[in-house]
Amino acid sequence: QVQLVESGGGLVQAGGSLRLSCAASGSIISVNVMGWYRQTPGKQRELVAAATSDDSINYADSVKGRFTISRDNTKKTVYLQMNSLKPEDTGVYSCVCNIKSRVGYRAEDYWGQGTQVTVSS
């Protein structure tokens, strides 16, 4: 009933940029926190950035100053602009949104399918 569609991943050279998008659709009443996680082999899954509905924003220390999260509440879309990419940024990036749906009695977390980001040296 609720679906997250991600786009924007790919292969980029170190120092380059990518922009990830995640659009939520379905029987949605409200969208609360929207954020991005990444998973790198050999490392724990990391919260990269998150934005609440009242514009509170958090970034992982490793991406501060390089990544920017933003959201368009009309389009129910969250973006992650990634600049000055490093090989250490390589991983699977997944969108997660806390959403109250029309058929649910409480808000639930929904996950996108994940998109691969590869940064070459």
GROMACS .gro file of C-alpha atoms in nm:
model
  121
    1GLN     CA    1   0.000   0.000   0.000
    2VAL     CA    2   0.292   0.232   0.076
    3GLN     CA    3   0.587   0.224  -0.159
    4LEU     CA    4   0.924   0.400  -0.163
    5VAL     CA    5   1.094   0.443  -0.500
    6GLU     CA    6   1.463   0.531  -0.499
    7SER     CA    7   1.683   0.659  -0.779
    8GLY     CA    8   2.017   0.826  -0.840
    9GLY     CA    9   2.274   0.565  -0.744
   10GLY     CA   10   2.563   0.473  -0.967
   11LEU     CA   11   2.937   0.474  -1.022
   12VAL     CA   12   3.132   0.794  -0.975
   13GLN     CA   13   3.497   0.893  -0.946
   14ALA     CA   14   3.633   1.023  -0.616
   15GLY     CA   15   3.554   1.391  -0.581
   16GLY     CA   16   3.239   1.363  -0.788
   17SER     CA   17   2.875   1.405  -0.694
   18LEU     CA   18   2.553   1.207  -0.692
   19ARG     CA   19   2.197   1.298  -0.599
   20LEU     CA   20   1.969   1.033  -0.452
   21SER     CA   21   1.592   1.063  -0.453
   22CYS     CA   22   1.326   0.870  -0.266
   23ALA     CA   23   0.956   0.924  -0.335
   24ALA     CA   24   0.683   0.785  -0.111
   25SER     CA   25   0.345   0.697  -0.258
   26GLY     CA   26   0.027   0.520  -0.156
   27SER     CA   27  -0.244   0.576   0.101
   28ILE     CA   28  -0.042   0.819   0.311
   29ILE     CA   29  -0.182   1.043   0.581
   30SER     CA   30   0.148   1.187   0.703
   31VAL     CA   31   0.521   1.139   0.661
   32ASN     CA   32   0.733   1.189   0.971
   33VAL     CA   33   1.108   1.121   0.968
   34MET     CA   34   1.270   1.064   0.628
   35GLY     CA   35   1.629   0.948   0.609
   36TRP     CA   36   1.907   0.752   0.445
   37TYR     CA   37   2.108   0.457   0.572
   38ARG     CA   38   2.407   0.294   0.408
   39GLN     CA   39   2.551  -0.055   0.438
   40THR     CA   40   2.914  -0.129   0.362
   41PRO     CA   41   3.059  -0.482   0.378
   42GLY     CA   42   3.239  -0.533   0.706
   43LYS     CA   43   3.074  -0.236   0.873
   44GLN     CA   44   2.752  -0.182   1.066
   45ARG     CA   45   2.464  -0.016   0.889
   46GLU     CA   46   2.496   0.358   0.942
   47LEU     CA   47   2.243   0.636   0.953
   48VAL     CA   48   2.380   0.884   0.702
   49ALA     CA   49   2.124   1.161   0.733
   50ALA     CA   50   1.771   1.217   0.856
   51ALA     CA   51   1.518   1.498   0.840
   52THR     CA   52   1.208   1.532   1.054
   53SER     CA   53   0.884   1.698   0.955
   54ASP     CA   54   0.975   2.001   1.168
   55ASP     CA   55   1.310   2.045   0.984
   56SER     CA   56   1.537   1.890   1.246
   57ILE     CA   57   1.833   1.741   1.056
   58ASN     CA   58   2.104   1.499   1.162
   59TYR     CA   59   2.416   1.388   0.972
   60ALA     CA   60   2.675   1.126   1.037
   61ASP     CA   61   3.007   1.288   1.128
   62SER     CA   62   3.172   1.130   0.826
   63VAL     CA   63   2.948   1.317   0.580
   64LYS     CA   64   2.904   1.655   0.746
   65GLY     CA   65   2.995   1.935   0.510
   66ARG     CA   66   2.971   1.708   0.205
   67PHE     CA   67   2.616   1.569   0.204
   68THR     CA   68   2.289   1.760   0.220
   69ILE     CA   69   1.950   1.609   0.295
   70SER     CA   70   1.633   1.788   0.191
   71ARG     CA   71   1.268   1.703   0.151
   72ASP     CA   72   0.974   1.816  -0.056
   73ASN     CA   73   0.667   1.751   0.155
   74THR     CA   74   0.427   1.824  -0.130
   75LYS     CA   75   0.590   1.554  -0.342
   76LYS     CA   76   0.659   1.331  -0.039
   77THR     CA   77   1.016   1.303  -0.159
   78VAL     CA   78   1.350   1.313   0.022
   79TYR     CA   79   1.681   1.387  -0.148
   80LEU     CA   80   2.043   1.329  -0.058
   81GLN     CA   81   2.293   1.547  -0.241
   82MET     CA   82   2.636   1.388  -0.210
   83ASN     CA   83   2.937   1.600  -0.300
   84SER     CA   84   3.312   1.541  -0.273
   85LEU     CA   85   3.252   1.168  -0.270
   86LYS     CA   86   3.518   0.940  -0.128
   87PRO     CA   87   3.578   0.567  -0.179
   88GLU     CA   88   3.472   0.519   0.183
   89ASP     CA   89   3.124   0.639   0.083
   90THR     CA   90   3.074   0.325  -0.126
   91GLY     CA   91   2.780   0.114  -0.016
   92VAL     CA   92   2.413   0.036  -0.054
   93TYR     CA   93   2.204   0.339   0.035
   94SER     CA   94   1.851   0.276   0.158
   95CYS     CA   95   1.573   0.524   0.214
   96VAL     CA   96   1.359   0.487   0.524
   97CYS     CA   97   1.046   0.684   0.609
   98ASN     CA   98   0.819   0.677   0.912
   99ILE     CA   99   0.469   0.698   0.765
  100LYS     CA  100   0.114   0.702   0.893
  101SER     CA  101  -0.099   0.531   0.630
  102ARG     CA  102  -0.471   0.549   0.571
  103VAL     CA  103  -0.524   0.188   0.677
  104GLY     CA  104  -0.282   0.175   0.969
  105TYR     CA  105  -0.356   0.263   1.330
  106ARG     CA  106  -0.003   0.389   1.396
  107ALA     CA  107   0.293   0.513   1.199
  108GLU     CA  108   0.534   0.250   1.067
  109ASP     CA  109   0.880   0.248   0.912
  110TYR     CA  110   0.900   0.176   0.540
  111TRP     CA  111   1.217   0.096   0.347
  112GLY     CA  112   1.318   0.144  -0.010
  113GLN     CA  113   1.483  -0.131  -0.210
  114GLY     CA  114   1.830   0.020  -0.176
  115THR     CA  115   2.053   0.170  -0.442
  116GLN     CA  116   2.422   0.099  -0.497
  117VAL     CA  117   2.670   0.385  -0.477
  118THR     CA  118   3.025   0.306  -0.586
  119VAL     CA  119   3.305   0.561  -0.562
  120SER     CA  120   3.626   0.474  -0.742
  121SER     CA  121   3.968   0.601  -0.636
   0.00000   0.00000   0.00000
